[in-house]
Tab-separated table of C-alpha atoms in Angstrom:
chain	number	residue	atom	x	y	z
A	1	MET	CA	13.049	19.607	75.185
A	2	GLU	CA	9.280	20.436	76.069
A	3	GLU	CA	8.684	22.011	79.446
A	4	ILE	CA	7.318	18.936	81.174
A	5	ASP	CA	10.487	17.095	80.087
A	6	GLU	CA	12.534	19.628	81.833
A	7	VAL	CA	10.778	19.419	85.212
A	8	ARG	CA	11.202	15.498	84.685
A	9	ALA	CA	14.766	15.822	84.535
A	10	LEU	CA	14.734	18.172	87.683
A	11	LEU	CA	13.156	15.117	89.692
A	12	LYS	CA	15.539	12.782	88.216
A	13	SER	CA	18.351	14.584	89.140
A	14	LEU	CA	18.040	14.087	92.695
A	15	PRO	CA	18.504	10.440	93.991
A	16	ARG	CA	15.422	8.541	95.759
A	17	PRO	CA	15.724	9.170	99.408
A	18	THR	CA	16.350	6.386	101.949
A	19	SER	CA	15.077	7.977	105.158
A	20	LEU	CA	12.133	9.872	106.131
A	21	ALA	CA	14.272	12.876	106.824
A	22	GLU	CA	15.855	12.694	103.234
A	23	ARG	CA	12.516	12.389	102.026
A	24	ARG	CA	11.260	15.293	103.507
A	25	ASP	CA	14.309	17.347	102.607
A	26	ARG	CA	14.058	16.213	98.923
A	27	LEU	CA	10.303	17.236	98.423
A	28	ASP	CA	11.360	20.646	99.932
A	29	THR	CA	14.134	21.067	97.620
A	30	VAL	CA	12.533	19.978	94.349
A	31	ALA	CA	9.279	21.694	95.144
A	32	SER	CA	10.801	24.956	95.819
A	33	ALA	CA	13.618	24.854	93.256
A	34	TYR	CA	12.396	27.931	91.302
A	35	GLY	CA	11.756	30.244	94.406
A	36	VAL	CA	8.750	32.471	94.881
A	37	ALA	CA	7.805	36.020	93.421
A	38	PRO	CA	9.498	39.034	95.077
A	39	ASP	CA	6.386	40.970	95.506
A	40	ILE	CA	4.508	38.641	97.538
A	41	ALA	CA	4.325	39.553	101.495
A	42	PHE	CA	4.613	36.538	103.890
A	43	GLU	CA	3.658	36.453	107.521
A	44	ARG	CA	4.108	33.696	110.130
A	45	VAL	CA	1.438	32.542	112.475
A	46	ARG	CA	0.856	29.925	114.923
A	47	ILE	CA	-2.644	27.928	114.986
A	48	GLY	CA	-2.679	25.411	117.922
A	49	HIS	CA	0.115	22.957	117.354
A	50	CYS	CA	0.973	24.220	114.095
A	51	GLU	CA	3.128	26.986	112.338
A	52	ALA	CA	0.911	28.547	109.223
A	53	GLU	CA	2.013	31.326	106.739
A	54	TRP	CA	-0.188	34.050	105.248
A	55	SER	CA	0.629	35.246	101.871
A	56	LEU	CA	-0.754	38.368	100.087
A	57	ALA	CA	0.176	39.533	96.535
A	58	PRO	CA	-0.446	43.251	95.588
A	59	GLY	CA	-3.856	44.156	94.852
A	60	SER	CA	-5.496	40.994	96.385
A	61	ASP	CA	-8.347	40.953	98.877
A	62	PRO	CA	-7.113	40.413	102.483
A	63	GLY	CA	-10.747	39.649	103.605
A	64	ARG	CA	-11.027	36.603	101.259
A	65	VAL	CA	-8.976	33.449	101.912
A	66	LEU	CA	-7.723	30.364	100.727
A	67	LEU	CA	-6.654	28.031	103.125
A	68	TYR	CA	-4.259	25.576	101.834
A	69	PHE	CA	-2.993	21.908	102.918
A	70	HIS	CA	0.081	20.639	101.012
A	71	GLY	CA	0.671	17.328	99.774
A	72	GLY	CA	3.458	15.040	100.651
A	73	GLY	CA	1.776	11.579	101.536
A	74	TYR	CA	0.961	12.842	105.281
A	75	CYS	CA	4.398	12.257	105.807
A	76	SER	CA	6.561	14.918	104.052
A	77	GLY	CA	5.659	18.455	102.405
A	78	SER	CA	5.823	21.636	104.135
A	79	ILE	CA	4.817	25.313	104.203
A	80	ARG	CA	8.519	26.004	102.133
A	81	SER	CA	7.545	23.247	99.515
A	82	HIS	CA	4.371	24.762	98.548
A	83	ARG	CA	4.997	28.577	99.154
A	84	GLY	CA	5.316	29.276	95.063
A	85	MET	CA	2.264	27.275	94.408
A	86	VAL	CA	-0.042	28.552	97.269
A	87	SER	CA	0.983	32.350	96.861
A	88	GLU	CA	0.581	32.263	93.026
A	89	THR	CA	-3.069	30.973	93.288
A	90	GLY	CA	-3.874	33.479	95.752
A	91	ARG	CA	-2.730	36.095	93.165
A	92	ALA	CA	-4.640	34.248	90.531
A	93	ALA	CA	-7.870	34.337	92.921
A	94	GLY	CA	-7.307	37.827	93.956
A	95	VAL	CA	-7.251	36.430	97.618
A	96	ARG	CA	-4.903	36.082	100.744
A	97	THR	CA	-3.824	32.542	101.435
A	98	LEU	CA	-2.980	30.706	104.517
A	99	ALA	CA	-1.068	27.683	104.317
A	100	LEU	CA	-1.050	25.243	107.208
A	101	GLY	CA	1.847	23.104	108.245
A	102	TYR	CA	-0.065	20.575	109.904
A	103	ARG	CA	1.504	17.707	112.007
A	104	LEU	CA	3.014	14.859	109.858
A	105	ALA	CA	3.030	10.901	110.460
A	106	PRO	CA	4.399	8.803	111.382
A	107	GLU	CA	5.345	10.936	114.523
A	108	HIS	CA	1.619	12.236	114.369
A	109	PRO	CA	-0.764	9.662	112.748
A	110	PHE	CA	-4.566	10.025	111.657
A	111	PRO	CA	-6.287	11.965	113.122
A	112	ALA	CA	-3.566	14.571	113.923
A	113	ALA	CA	-3.603	16.297	110.746
A	114	LEU	CA	-7.316	16.412	110.328
A	115	GLU	CA	-7.616	17.989	114.020
A	116	ASP	CA	-4.903	20.733	112.811
A	117	ALA	CA	-7.115	21.295	109.458
A	118	VAL	CA	-10.320	21.756	111.273
A	119	ALA	CA	-8.553	23.983	113.782
A	120	ALA	CA	-7.252	26.330	110.964
A	121	VAL	CA	-10.889	26.759	109.768
A	122	GLU	CA	-11.973	27.421	113.117
A	123	TYR	CA	-9.259	30.052	113.565
A	124	LEU	CA	-10.356	31.955	110.403
A	125	LEU	CA	-14.007	32.033	111.449
A	126	ARG	CA	-12.659	33.216	114.830
A	127	ILE	CA	-10.655	35.991	113.359
A	128	GLY	CA	-13.865	37.262	111.464
A	129	ILE	CA	-13.500	35.844	108.085
A	130	PRO	CA	-16.995	34.396	107.220
A	131	ALA	CA	-17.435	31.151	105.858
A	132	GLY	CA	-18.465	32.328	102.557
A	133	GLN	CA	-15.267	34.133	101.946
A	134	ILE	CA	-13.056	31.273	102.741
A	135	ALA	CA	-11.765	28.661	100.002
A	136	ILE	CA	-10.230	25.397	101.102
A	137	GLY	CA	-7.791	23.532	99.011
A	138	GLY	CA	-4.888	20.995	98.663
A	139	ASP	CA	-2.830	18.888	96.590
A	140	SER	CA	-2.293	14.899	97.012
A	141	ALA	CA	-2.746	14.009	100.825
A	142	GLY	CA	-3.654	17.833	101.213
A	143	GLY	CA	-6.532	17.060	98.801
A	144	GLY	CA	-7.995	14.173	100.613
A	145	LEU	CA	-7.213	16.332	103.989
A	146	THR	CA	-9.566	18.957	102.285
A	147	LEU	CA	-12.368	16.721	101.930
A	148	ALA	CA	-11.894	14.972	105.330
A	149	THR	CA	-12.064	18.585	106.810
A	150	MET	CA	-15.237	19.546	104.957
A	151	ILE	CA	-17.030	16.277	105.944
A	152	ARG	CA	-15.905	16.731	109.779
A	153	LEU	CA	-17.256	20.255	109.523
A	154	ARG	CA	-20.539	19.400	107.824
A	155	ASP	CA	-20.993	16.494	110.416
A	156	ALA	CA	-20.333	18.856	113.352
A	157	GLY	CA	-22.802	21.331	112.151
A	158	ARG	CA	-20.216	24.054	111.505
A	159	PRO	CA	-20.050	26.605	108.639
A	160	LEU	CA	-18.598	25.175	105.545
A	161	PRO	CA	-16.274	26.857	103.098
A	162	ALA	CA	-17.496	28.388	99.955
A	163	CYS	CA	-15.750	26.119	97.659
A	164	ALA	CA	-12.944	23.474	97.310
A	165	TRP	CA	-9.957	22.902	95.195
A	166	LEU	CA	-8.482	19.349	94.887
A	167	VAL	CA	-5.153	19.124	93.013
A	168	SER	CA	-4.067	15.387	91.990
A	169	PRO	CA	-6.199	14.079	95.162
A	170	TRP	CA	-5.296	11.145	97.019
A	171	VAL	CA	-8.699	9.630	98.083
A	172	ASP	CA	-8.290	6.011	98.271
A	173	LEU	CA	-5.327	4.884	100.668
A	174	GLU	CA	-6.189	1.408	99.630
A	175	MET	CA	-5.049	2.116	95.865
A	176	THR	CA	-7.930	0.247	94.125
A	177	GLY	CA	-7.869	2.601	91.212
A	178	ALA	CA	-6.461	0.937	87.953
A	179	SER	CA	-4.256	3.775	87.117
A	180	ILE	CA	-1.964	3.204	90.164
A	181	ASP	CA	-0.474	0.414	87.904
A	182	THR	CA	-1.339	1.267	84.559
A	183	LYS	CA	0.293	4.730	84.718
A	184	ASP	CA	3.131	3.476	86.885
A	185	ALA	CA	5.588	3.947	83.849
A	186	ASP	CA	4.470	7.456	83.279
A	187	ASP	CA	4.535	9.014	86.804
A	188	PRO	CA	8.049	9.983	88.072
A	189	LEU	CA	6.934	10.599	91.427
A	190	ILE	CA	4.077	8.102	92.949
A	191	HIS	CA	3.809	4.486	92.725
A	192	ARG	CA	2.081	1.792	94.790
A	193	THR	CA	4.779	0.599	97.273
A	194	TYR	CA	5.740	4.285	98.055
A	195	LEU	CA	1.854	4.943	98.787
A	196	GLN	CA	1.587	1.818	100.697
A	197	GLU	CA	4.083	2.847	103.106
A	198	LEU	CA	2.762	6.326	103.389
A	199	ALA	CA	-0.546	4.937	104.140
A	200	GLY	CA	0.593	2.572	106.752
A	201	ALA	CA	2.293	5.506	108.473
A	202	TYR	CA	-0.780	7.929	108.404
A	203	CYS	CA	-3.315	5.177	109.121
A	204	GLY	CA	-1.600	3.859	112.459
A	205	GLY	CA	-3.977	1.122	113.771
A	206	GLU	CA	-7.097	2.480	111.913
A	207	THR	CA	-8.701	1.079	108.457
A	208	PRO	CA	-7.859	2.722	105.470
A	209	ARG	CA	-11.485	2.576	104.473
A	210	ASP	CA	-12.697	5.146	107.074
A	211	PRO	CA	-14.131	7.827	105.233
A	212	LEU	CA	-12.050	10.449	106.775
A	213	ILE	CA	-8.865	8.737	105.831
A	214	SER	CA	-10.106	7.607	102.340
A	215	PRO	CA	-13.013	10.141	101.364
A	216	VAL	CA	-13.796	8.081	98.266
A	217	HIS	CA	-15.863	6.052	100.915
A	218	ALA	CA	-17.383	9.340	102.428
A	219	ASP	CA	-21.058	10.625	101.772
A	220	LEU	CA	-20.573	13.963	100.250
A	221	ARG	CA	-23.824	15.375	100.188
A	222	GLY	CA	-23.959	18.913	101.377
A	223	LEU	CA	-20.467	19.862	100.697
A	224	PRO	CA	-19.654	22.911	98.768
A	225	PRO	CA	-18.784	22.865	95.193
A	226	ALA	CA	-15.348	21.684	94.157
A	227	LEU	CA	-12.660	21.893	91.326
A	228	VAL	CA	-10.724	18.884	90.635
A	229	GLN	CA	-7.514	19.032	88.709
A	230	VAL	CA	-5.369	16.275	87.658
A	231	GLY	CA	-2.774	15.235	85.038
A	232	SER	CA	-3.166	12.440	82.479
A	233	ALA	CA	0.449	11.006	83.299
A	234	GLU	CA	-0.487	10.394	87.012
A	235	THR	CA	-1.099	7.201	89.032
A	236	LEU	CA	-3.665	8.745	90.973
A	237	LEU	CA	-5.682	9.768	88.052
A	238	ASP	CA	-8.434	7.210	88.770
A	239	ASP	CA	-8.552	8.810	92.305
A	240	ALA	CA	-9.577	12.337	90.880
A	241	VAL	CA	-12.093	10.346	88.435
A	242	ALA	CA	-13.634	8.364	91.398
A	243	ILE	CA	-13.972	11.259	93.910
A	244	VAL	CA	-15.781	13.446	90.896
A	245	GLU	CA	-18.145	10.333	90.285
A	246	ARG	CA	-18.887	10.436	94.352
A	247	PHE	CA	-19.682	14.287	94.293
A	248	GLY	CA	-21.840	13.690	91.319
A	249	GLU	CA	-23.858	10.990	93.365
A	250	ALA	CA	-24.087	13.471	96.064
A	251	ASP	CA	-25.639	16.006	93.804
A	252	VAL	CA	-22.786	18.578	94.585
A	253	ALA	CA	-21.430	20.707	91.649
A	254	VAL	CA	-17.926	19.802	90.664
A	255	THR	CA	-15.587	20.381	87.707
A	256	LEU	CA	-12.954	17.947	86.534
A	257	GLU	CA	-10.013	19.096	84.499
A	258	VAL	CA	-7.668	16.450	83.175
A	259	TRP	CA	-4.355	18.189	81.970
A	260	PRO	CA	-2.764	15.994	78.976
A	261	ARG	CA	0.847	14.681	79.918
A	262	MET	CA	0.942	16.591	83.357
A	263	ILE	CA	2.463	14.747	86.246
A	264	HIS	CA	1.523	14.820	89.826
A	265	ALA	CA	0.699	18.453	91.479
A	266	TRP	CA	2.722	19.972	88.299
A	267	HIS	CA	1.676	23.417	89.601
A	268	LEU	CA	4.481	23.117	91.878
A	269	TRP	CA	6.902	24.067	88.921
A	270	SER	CA	4.639	26.689	87.477
A	271	ALA	CA	7.748	29.093	86.948
A	272	ARG	CA	8.913	26.788	84.305
A	273	LEU	CA	5.609	24.870	83.164
A	274	SER	CA	3.134	27.022	81.278
A	275	ALA	CA	0.670	24.238	82.020
A	276	GLY	CA	1.362	24.831	85.716
A	277	ARG	CA	0.658	28.572	85.129
A	278	GLN	CA	-2.665	27.974	83.204
A	279	ALA	CA	-3.799	25.480	85.810
A	280	ILE	CA	-3.202	27.974	88.636
A	281	ALA	CA	-5.009	30.734	86.486
A	282	SER	CA	-8.181	28.199	86.007
A	283	ALA	CA	-8.314	27.414	89.663
A	284	GLY	CA	-7.721	31.294	90.638
A	285	ALA	CA	-10.878	32.193	88.589
A	286	TYR	CA	-12.760	29.216	89.978
A	287	ILE	CA	-11.965	30.469	93.528
A	288	GLY	CA	-12.268	34.183	92.773
A	289	THR	CA	-15.742	34.008	91.296
A	290	ARG	CA	-17.292	31.805	94.046
A	291	LEU	CA	-16.028	33.768	97.088
A	292	ALA	CA	-18.077	36.362	98.560
A	293	THR	CA	-17.164	39.876	98.074
């Protein structure tokens, strides 16, 4: 059995949830199945409405920070679900990480998560972390939130992070990309009907074409350089390709990595998946070389 097939088996071993509470618990369970390294130091902090968590690996620079927004379709996911992925990327980049537990839909629809994300950037600036020493990133919905945060900061004339890291980004809540259907049989996690439910919960009464909800429609000029990573077995493959094209149209430096056979946000299972460790190493190198020292 190949490593990715072991992860697929893990995902299939738990029944599909029927309620929001079960969905949230399932993601926390499957994404944190392999735990975290014992040498990572964690510290909780509160930012506005939200809990957040610092992580620091031995030898990493606490003065350079990766601010991370978890995935989960804006309705699930947590600091717990993404703790291993975030802390290991901090180790690979040689930086401290700050994972934000932003408010979730449907209890808190758009723009609550965006307000929380912007507040987290402002928090870092307020405690003395210069923008040039901040990277910002996220997977799935967290990738879309990363883009929306940078757009909001740019439009407000606020300092922008040095770079962005987008993993399997969900940037089109209308789901117009062909891969949402052509990759449906390959993707064990993300399907059209599921995404439609999440999009409705997040948008509330707003149109999914709002550029701060679906950044594929946004003007990306003036944003910092970005690394986009996506798996070839994902229904969101076309989201990643589309946002890379938008970066190119805006004359923003962007790097696209398409990882063969990988599923949505495969980094979450890097403890058992060499391609996850390699993708994290690539992201760490990208972030580490772009942050000021």
